[in-house]
CSV table of C-alpha atoms and ligand atoms in Angstrom, one decimal:
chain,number,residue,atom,x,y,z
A,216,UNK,CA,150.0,-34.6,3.0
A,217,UNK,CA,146.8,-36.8,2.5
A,218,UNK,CA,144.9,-36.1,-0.1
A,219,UNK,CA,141.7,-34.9,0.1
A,220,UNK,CA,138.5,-37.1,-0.1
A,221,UNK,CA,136.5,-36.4,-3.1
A,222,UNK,CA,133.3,-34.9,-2.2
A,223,UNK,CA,130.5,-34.3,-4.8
A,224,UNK,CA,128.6,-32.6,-2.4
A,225,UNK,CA,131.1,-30.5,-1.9
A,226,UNK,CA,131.3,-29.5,-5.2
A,227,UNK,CA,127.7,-29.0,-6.0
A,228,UNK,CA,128.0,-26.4,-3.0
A,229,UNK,CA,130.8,-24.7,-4.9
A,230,UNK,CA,128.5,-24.3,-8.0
A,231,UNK,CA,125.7,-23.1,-6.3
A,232,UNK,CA,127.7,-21.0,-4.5
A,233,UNK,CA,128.9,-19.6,-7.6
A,234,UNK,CA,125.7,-19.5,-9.6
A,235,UNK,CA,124.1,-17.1,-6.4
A,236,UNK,CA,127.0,-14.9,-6.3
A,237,UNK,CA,127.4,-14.5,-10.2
A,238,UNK,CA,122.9,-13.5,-9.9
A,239,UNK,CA,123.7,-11.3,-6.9
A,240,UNK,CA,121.5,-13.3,-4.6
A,241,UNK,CA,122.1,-13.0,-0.7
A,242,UNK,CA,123.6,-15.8,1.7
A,243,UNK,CA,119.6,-16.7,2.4
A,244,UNK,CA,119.5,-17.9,-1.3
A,245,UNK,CA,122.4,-19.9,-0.7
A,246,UNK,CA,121.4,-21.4,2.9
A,247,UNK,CA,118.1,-22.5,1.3
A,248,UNK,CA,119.3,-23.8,-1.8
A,249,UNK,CA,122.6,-25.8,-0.4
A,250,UNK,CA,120.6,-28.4,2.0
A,251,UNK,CA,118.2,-30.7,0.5
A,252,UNK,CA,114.4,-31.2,1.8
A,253,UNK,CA,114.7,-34.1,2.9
A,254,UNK,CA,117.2,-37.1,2.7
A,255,UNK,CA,115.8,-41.1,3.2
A,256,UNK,CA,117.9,-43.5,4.3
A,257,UNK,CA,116.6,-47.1,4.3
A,258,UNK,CA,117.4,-50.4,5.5
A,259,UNK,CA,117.0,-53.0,2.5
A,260,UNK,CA,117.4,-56.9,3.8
A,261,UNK,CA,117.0,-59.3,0.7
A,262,UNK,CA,116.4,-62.5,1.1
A,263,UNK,CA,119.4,-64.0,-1.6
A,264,UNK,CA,119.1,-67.0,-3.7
A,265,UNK,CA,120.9,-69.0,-1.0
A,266,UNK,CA,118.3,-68.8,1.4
A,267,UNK,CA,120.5,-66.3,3.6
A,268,UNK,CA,119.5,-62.5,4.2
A,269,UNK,CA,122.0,-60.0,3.0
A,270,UNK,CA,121.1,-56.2,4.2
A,271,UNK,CA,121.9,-53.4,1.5
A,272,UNK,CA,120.9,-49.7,2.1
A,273,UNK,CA,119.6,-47.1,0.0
A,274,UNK,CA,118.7,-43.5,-0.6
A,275,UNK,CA,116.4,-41.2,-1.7
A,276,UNK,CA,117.0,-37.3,-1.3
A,277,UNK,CA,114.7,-34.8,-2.4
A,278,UNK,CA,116.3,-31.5,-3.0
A,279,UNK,CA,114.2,-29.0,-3.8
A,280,UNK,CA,110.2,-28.6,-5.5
A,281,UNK,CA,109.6,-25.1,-6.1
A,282,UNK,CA,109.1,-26.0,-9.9
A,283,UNK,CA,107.0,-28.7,-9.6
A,284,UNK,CA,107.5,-32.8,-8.2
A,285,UNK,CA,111.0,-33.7,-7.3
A,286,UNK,CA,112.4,-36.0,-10.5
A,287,UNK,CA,115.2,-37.7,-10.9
A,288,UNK,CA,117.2,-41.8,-11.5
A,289,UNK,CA,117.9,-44.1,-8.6
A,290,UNK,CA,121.5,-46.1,-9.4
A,291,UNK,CA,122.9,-49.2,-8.0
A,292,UNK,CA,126.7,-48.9,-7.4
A,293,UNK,CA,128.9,-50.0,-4.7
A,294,UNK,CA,130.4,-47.0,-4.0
A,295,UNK,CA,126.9,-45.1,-3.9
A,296,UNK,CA,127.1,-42.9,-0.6
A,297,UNK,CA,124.4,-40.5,1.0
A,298,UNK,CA,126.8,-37.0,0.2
A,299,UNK,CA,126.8,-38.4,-3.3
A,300,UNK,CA,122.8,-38.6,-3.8
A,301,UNK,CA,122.0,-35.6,-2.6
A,302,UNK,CA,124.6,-33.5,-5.1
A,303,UNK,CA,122.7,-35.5,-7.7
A,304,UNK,CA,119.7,-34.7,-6.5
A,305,UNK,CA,120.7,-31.0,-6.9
A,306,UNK,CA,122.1,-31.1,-10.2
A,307,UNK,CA,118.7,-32.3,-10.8
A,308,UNK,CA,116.8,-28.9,-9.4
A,309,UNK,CA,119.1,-27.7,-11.9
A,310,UNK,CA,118.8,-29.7,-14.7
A,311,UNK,CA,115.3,-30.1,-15.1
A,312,UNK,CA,114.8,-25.5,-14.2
A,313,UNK,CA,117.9,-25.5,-17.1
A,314,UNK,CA,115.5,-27.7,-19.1
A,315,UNK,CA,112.1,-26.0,-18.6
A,316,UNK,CA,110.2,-29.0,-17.4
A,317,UNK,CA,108.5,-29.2,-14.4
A,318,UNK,CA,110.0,-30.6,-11.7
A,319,UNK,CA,112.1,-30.4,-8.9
A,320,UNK,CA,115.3,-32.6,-8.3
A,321,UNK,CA,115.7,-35.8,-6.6
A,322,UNK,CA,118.0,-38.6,-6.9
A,323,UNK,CA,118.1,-42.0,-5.5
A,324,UNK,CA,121.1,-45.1,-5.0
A,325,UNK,CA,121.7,-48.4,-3.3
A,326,UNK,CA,124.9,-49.2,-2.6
A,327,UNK,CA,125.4,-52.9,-4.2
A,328,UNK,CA,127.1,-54.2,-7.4
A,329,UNK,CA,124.1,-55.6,-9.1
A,330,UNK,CA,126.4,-57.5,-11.2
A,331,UNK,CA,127.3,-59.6,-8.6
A,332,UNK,CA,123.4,-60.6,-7.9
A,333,UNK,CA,121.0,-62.9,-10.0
A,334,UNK,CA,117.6,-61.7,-11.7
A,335,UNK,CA,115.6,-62.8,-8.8
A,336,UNK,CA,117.5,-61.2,-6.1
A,337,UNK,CA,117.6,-58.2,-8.0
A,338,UNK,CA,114.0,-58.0,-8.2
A,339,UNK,CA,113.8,-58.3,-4.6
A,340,UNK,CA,115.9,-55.7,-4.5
A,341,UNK,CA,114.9,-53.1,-6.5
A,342,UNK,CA,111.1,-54.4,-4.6
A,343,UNK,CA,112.5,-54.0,-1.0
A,344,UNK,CA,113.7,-50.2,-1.9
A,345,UNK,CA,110.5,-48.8,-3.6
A,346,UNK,CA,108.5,-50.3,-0.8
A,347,UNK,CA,110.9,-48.5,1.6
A,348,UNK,CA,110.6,-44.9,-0.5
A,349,UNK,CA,107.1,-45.5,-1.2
A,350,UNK,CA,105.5,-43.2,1.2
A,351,UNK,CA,107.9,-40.4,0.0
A,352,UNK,CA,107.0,-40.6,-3.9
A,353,UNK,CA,104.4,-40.3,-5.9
A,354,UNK,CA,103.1,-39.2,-9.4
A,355,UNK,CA,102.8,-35.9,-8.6
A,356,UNK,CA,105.3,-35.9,-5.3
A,357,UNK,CA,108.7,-37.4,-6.6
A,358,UNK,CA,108.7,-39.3,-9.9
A,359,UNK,CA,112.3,-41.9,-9.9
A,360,UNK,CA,114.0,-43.0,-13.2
A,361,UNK,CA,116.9,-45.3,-14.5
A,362,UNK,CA,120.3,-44.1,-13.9
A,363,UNK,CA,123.9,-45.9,-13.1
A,364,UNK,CA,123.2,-49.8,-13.5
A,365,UNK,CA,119.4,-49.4,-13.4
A,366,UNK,CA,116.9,-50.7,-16.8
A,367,UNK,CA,113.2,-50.3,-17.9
A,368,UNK,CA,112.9,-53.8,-16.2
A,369,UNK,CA,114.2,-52.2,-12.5
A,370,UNK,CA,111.2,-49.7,-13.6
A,371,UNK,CA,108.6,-52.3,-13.9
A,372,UNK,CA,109.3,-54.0,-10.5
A,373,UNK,CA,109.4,-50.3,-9.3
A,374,UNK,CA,105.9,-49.2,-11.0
A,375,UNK,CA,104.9,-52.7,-10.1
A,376,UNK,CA,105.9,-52.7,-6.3
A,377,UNK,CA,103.9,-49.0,-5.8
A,378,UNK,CA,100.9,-49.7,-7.8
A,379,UNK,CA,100.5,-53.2,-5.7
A,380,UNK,CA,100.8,-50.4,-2.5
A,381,UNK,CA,98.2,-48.1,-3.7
A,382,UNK,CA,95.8,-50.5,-5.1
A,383,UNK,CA,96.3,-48.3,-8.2
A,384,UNK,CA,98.0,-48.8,-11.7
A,385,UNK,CA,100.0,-45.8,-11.1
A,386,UNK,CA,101.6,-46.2,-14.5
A,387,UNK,CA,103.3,-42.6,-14.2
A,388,UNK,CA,105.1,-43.2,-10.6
A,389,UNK,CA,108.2,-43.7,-12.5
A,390,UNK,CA,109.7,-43.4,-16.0
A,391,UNK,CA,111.8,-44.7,-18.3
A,392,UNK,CA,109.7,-47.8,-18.0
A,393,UNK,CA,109.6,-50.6,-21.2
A,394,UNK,CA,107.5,-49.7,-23.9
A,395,UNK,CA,104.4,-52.4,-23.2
A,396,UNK,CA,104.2,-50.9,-19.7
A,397,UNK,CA,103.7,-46.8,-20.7
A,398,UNK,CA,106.9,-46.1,-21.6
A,399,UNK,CA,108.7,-44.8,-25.0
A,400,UNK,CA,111.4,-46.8,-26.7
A,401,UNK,CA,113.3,-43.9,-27.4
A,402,UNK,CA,113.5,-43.0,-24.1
A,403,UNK,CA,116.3,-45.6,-23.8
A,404,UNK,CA,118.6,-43.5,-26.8
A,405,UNK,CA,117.8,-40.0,-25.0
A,406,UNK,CA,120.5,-39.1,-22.6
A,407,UNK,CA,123.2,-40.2,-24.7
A,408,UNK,CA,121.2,-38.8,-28.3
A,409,UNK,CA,120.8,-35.6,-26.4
A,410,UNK,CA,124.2,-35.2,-25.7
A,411,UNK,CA,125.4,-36.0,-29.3
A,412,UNK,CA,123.2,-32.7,-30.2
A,413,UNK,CA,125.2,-30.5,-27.6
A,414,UNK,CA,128.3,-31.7,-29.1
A,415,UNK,CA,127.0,-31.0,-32.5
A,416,UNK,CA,125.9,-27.7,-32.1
A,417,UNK,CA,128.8,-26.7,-30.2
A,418,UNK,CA,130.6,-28.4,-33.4
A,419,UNK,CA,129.2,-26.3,-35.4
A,420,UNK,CA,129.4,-23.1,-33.5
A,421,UNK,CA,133.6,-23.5,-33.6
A,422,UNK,CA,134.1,-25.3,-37.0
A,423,UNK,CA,130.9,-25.5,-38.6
A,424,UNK,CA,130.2,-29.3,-38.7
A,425,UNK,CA,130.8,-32.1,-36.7
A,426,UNK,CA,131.0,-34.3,-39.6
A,427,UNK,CA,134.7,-35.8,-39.5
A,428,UNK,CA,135.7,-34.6,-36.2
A,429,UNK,CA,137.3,-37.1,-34.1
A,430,UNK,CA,135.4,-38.0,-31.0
A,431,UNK,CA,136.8,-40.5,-27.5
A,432,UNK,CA,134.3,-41.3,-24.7
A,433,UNK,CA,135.2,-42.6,-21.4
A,434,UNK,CA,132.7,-45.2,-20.6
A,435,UNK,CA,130.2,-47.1,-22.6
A,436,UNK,CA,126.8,-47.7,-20.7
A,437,UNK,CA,123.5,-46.4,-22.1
A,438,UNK,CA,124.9,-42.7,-22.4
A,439,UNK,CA,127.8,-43.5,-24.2
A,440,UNK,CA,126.7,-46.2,-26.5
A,441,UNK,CA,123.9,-44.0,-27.9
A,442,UNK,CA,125.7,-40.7,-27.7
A,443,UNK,CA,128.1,-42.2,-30.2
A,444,UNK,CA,125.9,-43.7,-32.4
A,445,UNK,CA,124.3,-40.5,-33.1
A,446,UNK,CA,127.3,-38.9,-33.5
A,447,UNK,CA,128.5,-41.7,-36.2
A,448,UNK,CA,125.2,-41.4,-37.8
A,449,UNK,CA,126.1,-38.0,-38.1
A,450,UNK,CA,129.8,-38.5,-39.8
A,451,UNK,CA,132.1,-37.8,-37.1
A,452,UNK,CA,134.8,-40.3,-35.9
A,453,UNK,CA,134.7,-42.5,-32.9
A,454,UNK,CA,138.2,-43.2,-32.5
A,455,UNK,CA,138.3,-44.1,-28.6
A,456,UNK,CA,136.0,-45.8,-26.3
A,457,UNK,CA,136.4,-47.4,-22.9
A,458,UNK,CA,134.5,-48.8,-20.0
A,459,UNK,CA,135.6,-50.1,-16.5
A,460,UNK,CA,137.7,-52.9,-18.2
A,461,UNK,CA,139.6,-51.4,-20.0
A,462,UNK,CA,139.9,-48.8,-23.6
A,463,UNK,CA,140.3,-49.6,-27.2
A,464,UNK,CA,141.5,-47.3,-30.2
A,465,UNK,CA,141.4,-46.8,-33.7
A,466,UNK,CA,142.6,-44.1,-36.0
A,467,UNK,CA,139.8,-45.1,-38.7
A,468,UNK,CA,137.5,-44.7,-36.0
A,469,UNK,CA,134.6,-47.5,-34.6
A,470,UNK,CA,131.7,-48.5,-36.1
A,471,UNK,CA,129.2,-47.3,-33.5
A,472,UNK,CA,126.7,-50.0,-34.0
A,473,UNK,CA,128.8,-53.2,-34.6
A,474,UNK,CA,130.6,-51.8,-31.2
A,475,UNK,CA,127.1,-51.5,-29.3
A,476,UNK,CA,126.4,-54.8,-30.3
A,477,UNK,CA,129.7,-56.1,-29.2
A,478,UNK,CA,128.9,-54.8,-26.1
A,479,UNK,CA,125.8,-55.6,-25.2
A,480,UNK,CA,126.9,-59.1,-25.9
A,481,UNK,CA,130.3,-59.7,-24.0
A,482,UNK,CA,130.0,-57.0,-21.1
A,483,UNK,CA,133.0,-55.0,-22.4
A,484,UNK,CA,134.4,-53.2,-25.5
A,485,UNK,CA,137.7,-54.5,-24.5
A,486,UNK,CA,138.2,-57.7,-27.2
A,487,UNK,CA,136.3,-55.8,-30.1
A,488,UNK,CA,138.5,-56.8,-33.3
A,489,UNK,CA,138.1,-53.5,-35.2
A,490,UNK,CA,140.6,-52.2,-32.4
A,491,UNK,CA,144.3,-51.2,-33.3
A,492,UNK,CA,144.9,-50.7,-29.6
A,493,UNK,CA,144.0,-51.4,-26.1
A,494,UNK,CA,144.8,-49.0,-23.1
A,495,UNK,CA,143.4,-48.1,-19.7
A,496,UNK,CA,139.8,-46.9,-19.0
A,497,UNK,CA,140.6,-43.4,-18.4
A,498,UNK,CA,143.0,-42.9,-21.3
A,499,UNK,CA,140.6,-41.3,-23.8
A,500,UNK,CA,140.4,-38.6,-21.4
A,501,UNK,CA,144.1,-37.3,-22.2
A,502,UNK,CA,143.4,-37.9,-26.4
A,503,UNK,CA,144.2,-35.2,-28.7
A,504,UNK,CA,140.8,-35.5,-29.9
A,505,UNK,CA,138.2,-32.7,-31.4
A,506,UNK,CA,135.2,-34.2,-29.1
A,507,UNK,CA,135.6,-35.8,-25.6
A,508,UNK,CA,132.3,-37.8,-23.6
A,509,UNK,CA,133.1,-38.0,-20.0
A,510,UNK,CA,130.2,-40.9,-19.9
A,511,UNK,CA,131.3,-42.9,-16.5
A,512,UNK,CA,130.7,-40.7,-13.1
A,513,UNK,CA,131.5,-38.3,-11.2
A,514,UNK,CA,135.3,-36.4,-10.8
A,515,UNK,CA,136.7,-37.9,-14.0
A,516,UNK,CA,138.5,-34.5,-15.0
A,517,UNK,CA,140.0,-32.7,-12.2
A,518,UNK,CA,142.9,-30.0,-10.9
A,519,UNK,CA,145.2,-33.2,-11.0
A,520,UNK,CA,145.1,-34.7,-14.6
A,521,UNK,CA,143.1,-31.6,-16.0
A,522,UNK,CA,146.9,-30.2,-17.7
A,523,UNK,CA,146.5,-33.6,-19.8
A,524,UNK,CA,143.3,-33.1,-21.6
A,525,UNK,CA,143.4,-32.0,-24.9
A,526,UNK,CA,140.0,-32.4,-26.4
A,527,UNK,CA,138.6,-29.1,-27.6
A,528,UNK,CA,134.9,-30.0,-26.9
A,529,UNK,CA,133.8,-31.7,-23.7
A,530,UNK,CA,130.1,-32.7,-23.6
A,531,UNK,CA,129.2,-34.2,-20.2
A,532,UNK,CA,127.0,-37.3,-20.9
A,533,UNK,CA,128.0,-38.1,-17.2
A,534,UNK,CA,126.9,-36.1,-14.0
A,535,UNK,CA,129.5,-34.1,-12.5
A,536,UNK,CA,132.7,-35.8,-14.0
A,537,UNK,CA,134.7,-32.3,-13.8
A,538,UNK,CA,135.2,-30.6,-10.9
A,539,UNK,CA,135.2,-27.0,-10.3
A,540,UNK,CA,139.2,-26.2,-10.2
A,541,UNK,CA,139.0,-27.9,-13.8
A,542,UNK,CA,136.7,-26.8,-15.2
A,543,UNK,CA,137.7,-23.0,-14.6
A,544,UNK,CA,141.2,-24.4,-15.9
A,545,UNK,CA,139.8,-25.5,-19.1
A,546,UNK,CA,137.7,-22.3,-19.6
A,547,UNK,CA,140.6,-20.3,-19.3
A,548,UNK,CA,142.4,-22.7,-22.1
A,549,UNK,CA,139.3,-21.8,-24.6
A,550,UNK,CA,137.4,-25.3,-24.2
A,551,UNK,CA,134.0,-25.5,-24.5
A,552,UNK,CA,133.0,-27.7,-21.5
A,553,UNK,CA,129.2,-28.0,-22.1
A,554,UNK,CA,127.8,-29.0,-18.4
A,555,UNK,CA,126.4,-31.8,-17.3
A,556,UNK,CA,122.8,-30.3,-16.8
A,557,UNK,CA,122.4,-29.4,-20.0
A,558,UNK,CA,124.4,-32.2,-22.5
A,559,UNK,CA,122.6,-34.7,-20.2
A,560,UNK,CA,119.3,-33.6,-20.2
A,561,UNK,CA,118.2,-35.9,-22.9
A,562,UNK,CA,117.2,-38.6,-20.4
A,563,UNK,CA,114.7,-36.6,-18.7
A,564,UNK,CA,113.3,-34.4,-21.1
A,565,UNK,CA,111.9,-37.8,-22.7
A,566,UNK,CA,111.1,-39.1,-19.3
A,567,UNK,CA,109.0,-35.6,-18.9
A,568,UNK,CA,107.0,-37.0,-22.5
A,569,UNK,CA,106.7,-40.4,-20.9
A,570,UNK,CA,105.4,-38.8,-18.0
A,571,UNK,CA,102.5,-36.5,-19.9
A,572,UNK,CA,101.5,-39.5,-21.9
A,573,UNK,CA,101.1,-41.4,-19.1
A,574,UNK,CA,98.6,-39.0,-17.5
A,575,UNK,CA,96.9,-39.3,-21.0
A,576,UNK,CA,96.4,-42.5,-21.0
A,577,UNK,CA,98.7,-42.9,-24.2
A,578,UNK,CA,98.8,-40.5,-27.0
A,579,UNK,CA,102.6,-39.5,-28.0
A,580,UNK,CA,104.1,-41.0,-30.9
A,581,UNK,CA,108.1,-42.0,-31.0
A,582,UNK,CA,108.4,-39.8,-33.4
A,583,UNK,CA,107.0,-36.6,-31.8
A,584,UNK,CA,108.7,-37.8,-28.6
A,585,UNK,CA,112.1,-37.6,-30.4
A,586,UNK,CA,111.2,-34.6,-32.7
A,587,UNK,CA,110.2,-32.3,-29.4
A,588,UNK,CA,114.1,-34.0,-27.8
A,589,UNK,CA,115.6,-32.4,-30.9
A,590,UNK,CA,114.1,-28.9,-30.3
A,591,UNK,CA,114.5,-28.5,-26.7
A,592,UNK,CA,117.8,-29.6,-26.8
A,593,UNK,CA,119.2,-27.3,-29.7
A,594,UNK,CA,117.0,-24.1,-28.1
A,595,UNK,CA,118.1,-24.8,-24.6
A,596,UNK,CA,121.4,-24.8,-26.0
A,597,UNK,CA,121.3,-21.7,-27.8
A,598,UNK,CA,120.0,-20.0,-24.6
A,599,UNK,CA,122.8,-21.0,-22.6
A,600,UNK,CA,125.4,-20.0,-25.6
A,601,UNK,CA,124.1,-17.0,-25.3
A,602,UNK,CA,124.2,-15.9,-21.5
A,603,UNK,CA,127.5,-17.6,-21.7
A,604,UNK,CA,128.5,-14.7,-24.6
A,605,UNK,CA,126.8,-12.2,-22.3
A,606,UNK,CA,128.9,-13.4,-19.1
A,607,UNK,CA,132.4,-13.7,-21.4
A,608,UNK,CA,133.6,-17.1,-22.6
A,609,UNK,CA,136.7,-16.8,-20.3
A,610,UNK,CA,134.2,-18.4,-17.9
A,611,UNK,CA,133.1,-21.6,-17.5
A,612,UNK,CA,130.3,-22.6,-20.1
A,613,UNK,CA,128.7,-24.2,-16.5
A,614,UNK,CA,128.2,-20.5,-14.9
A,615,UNK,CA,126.2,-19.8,-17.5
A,616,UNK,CA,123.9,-22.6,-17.1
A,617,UNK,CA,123.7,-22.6,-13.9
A,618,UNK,CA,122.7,-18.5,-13.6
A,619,UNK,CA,119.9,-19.6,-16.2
A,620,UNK,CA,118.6,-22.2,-13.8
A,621,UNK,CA,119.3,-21.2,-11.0
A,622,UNK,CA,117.4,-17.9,-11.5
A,623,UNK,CA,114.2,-19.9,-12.6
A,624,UNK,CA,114.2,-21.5,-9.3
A,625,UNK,CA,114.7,-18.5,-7.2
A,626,UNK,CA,112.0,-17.2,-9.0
A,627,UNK,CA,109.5,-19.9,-8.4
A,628,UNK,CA,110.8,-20.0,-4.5
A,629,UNK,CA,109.5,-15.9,-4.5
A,630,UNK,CA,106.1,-16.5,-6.1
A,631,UNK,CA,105.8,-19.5,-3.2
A,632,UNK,CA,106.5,-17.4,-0.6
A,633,UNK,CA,109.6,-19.2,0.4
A,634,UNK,CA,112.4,-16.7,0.3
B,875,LIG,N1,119.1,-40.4,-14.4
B,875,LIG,C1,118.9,-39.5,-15.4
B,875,LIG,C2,119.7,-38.2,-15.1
B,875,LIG,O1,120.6,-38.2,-14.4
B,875,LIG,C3,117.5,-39.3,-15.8
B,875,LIG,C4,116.6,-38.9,-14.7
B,875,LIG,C5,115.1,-38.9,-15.1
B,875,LIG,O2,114.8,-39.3,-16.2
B,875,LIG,O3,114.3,-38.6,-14.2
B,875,LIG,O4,119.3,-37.2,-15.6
């Protein structure tokens, strides 16, 4: 028997499918709802450093805009592929209707390891792309962000690239831009700050505090870094961390910060000295732990190693790492998996605030910013805590998300006139 190629369009299908039979919505619902609008696919020839031209290509799909301009990252991964962008792009719709911003879904990706290519070649790059998608976005059409392996600087060149097209300083085209070009430096702690909250408030709903609890996370870019930090600032126990070179562990438990910093400067956690031992990237998955971060990518937790995690809280800082099978698995053992469209809505819930201010010309203070982050998060999360009570917590925690947003999108689709 072979075994069967992960697809994580696939699986978004599944969800939806779900999510519309759960509402009582009709096929139609579904039929519209499972395609995206419209998938780009661009050729991307960069010139390289050496003088020869290497051709990459790249995606944008736009899933759906009945609540408002499609929004979501572009990433840069060599194992980005089309199927893959567009179930992000949906989780997107999701996301952002789960959130109450609005916007549509969208997602981006070029399939390249920017580690392997210098500054200027990235820049020519990330150029290349935006040029390619530019007649496709726009500040009120589709709105792109960071996401896997993708910075405020990949921003500016982006913003750069489109205002240059327009003859506009379109400072609003994208976000999650650096701070001297209209963007918000907390933007950058979001994602992984918002999904600290989930954990905490699911925390508290099953043992009153997170303070103490042990937490591991499986990968350590922007999400993860900043998810733990929170979550140390808040008392609770980092006691496993890993990234694509490898894991490290402690009983005592990390030292967020000093571990952020050791990162940022040698690539890798791997080598940190605070660390009693070193395992395999995906081992903080199957740790008896309180709290576990999925923070790397998609089908991290599935039907085949699903029997081996033991974590009692899952907060999905990465989009889609369990699949369906698991997650109905996990539900059924009592874990509280809190989805992906809502512990990782952090990211774009600030890039929503960056978004306003740039339409005002600059008026939002860090503080606000990070003060409003705070109370969507904790009152979205109540909201879906409760449908999820209404539904019985024998189901995933995922359905009930998913009924919430996908609901608010039907809805809009009716006012249109689309369905
Ligand atoms: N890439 C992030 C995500 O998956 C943020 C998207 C955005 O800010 O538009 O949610």
């Amino acid at each position: 028997m072979t075994t069967p190629v992960y697809d994580p369009y696939e699986e978004a299908k599944k969800q939806l499918r779900k999510a519309v039979d759960l509402l009582g919505y009709g096929d139609e619902v579904y039929e519209v709802l499972a395609v995206p609008d419209r998938v780009l696919e661009v050729k991307l020839p960069v010139r390289m450093d050496d003088g020869t031209v290497k051709v990459f290509i790249g995606w944008r799909s736009q899933h759906n805009c009945a609540l408002g301009p499609y929004k979501g990252g572009v990433r840069y991964h060599p194992n980005v592929h089309k199927n893959e962008v567009i179930a992000l792009s949906m989780w997107m719709t999701w996301k952002n209707a789960l959130a109450g911003i609005p916007y549509g879904g969208g997602k981006g990706g070029i399939r390249v390891d920017p580690r392997k290519l210098s500054f200027a070649e990235l820049e020519r790059l990330s150029r290349t792309f935006f040029h390619a998608i530019a007649d496709i976005v726009g500040i009120d059409r589709d709105i792109p962000a960071p996401d896997v392996y993708t910075n405020p600087q990949t921003m500016a060149w982006f913003m750069d690239e489109y205002s240059r097209k327009v003859s506009n300083q379109i400072l609003g085209i994208v976000t999650g831009k650096p701070k001297i070009l209209g963007g918000l430096n907390v933007r950058m702690i979001s994602t992984g700050h918002g999904t600290a909250i989930t954990a905490r408030e699911a925390a508290k709903k099953l043992w009153g505090t997170v303070e103490g609890k042990t937490v591991a996370l499986q990968g350590f870019g922007n999400a993860g870094q900043y998810a733990a930090k929170s979550l140390y600032e808040w008392g609770a126990k980092i006691v496993a961390v890993s990234d694509s070179k490898g894991g490290i562990y402690s009983s005592k438990g990390f030292n967020a910060e000093e571990l952020i910093k050791w990162k940022v400067e040698k690539g890798t956690v791997v080598g940190f000295p605070e660390a009693e031992k070193t395992f395999k990237s995906d081992d903080p998955l199957y740790l008896d732990v309180d709290i576990l971060i999925p923070a790397a990518l998609e089908n991290a937790i599935t039907k085949e190693n699903v029997d081996k995690v033991k974590a009692k809280i899952i907060a999905e800082a990465a989009n889609g790492p369990t699949t369906p099978e698991a997650d109905v698995e996990l539900a059924k053992r009592g874990v509280v998996v809190i989805p992906d469209i809502l512990a990782n809505a952090g990211g774009v819930i600030m890039s929503h605030i960056e978004w306003v201010n740039n339409r005002m010309g600059g008026w939002i203070k860090e503080e606000e910013a990070l003060a409003r982050l705070e109370e969507k998060m904790t009152n979205n999360f109540e909201e879906v805590w409760k449908f999820w009570e209404e539904i019985g917590r024998d189901h995933p925690m995922r359905d009930a998300a998913y009924g919430v947003a996908v609901k608010r999108v039907v809805e809009a689709m009716k006012l249109r006139g689309w369905i």
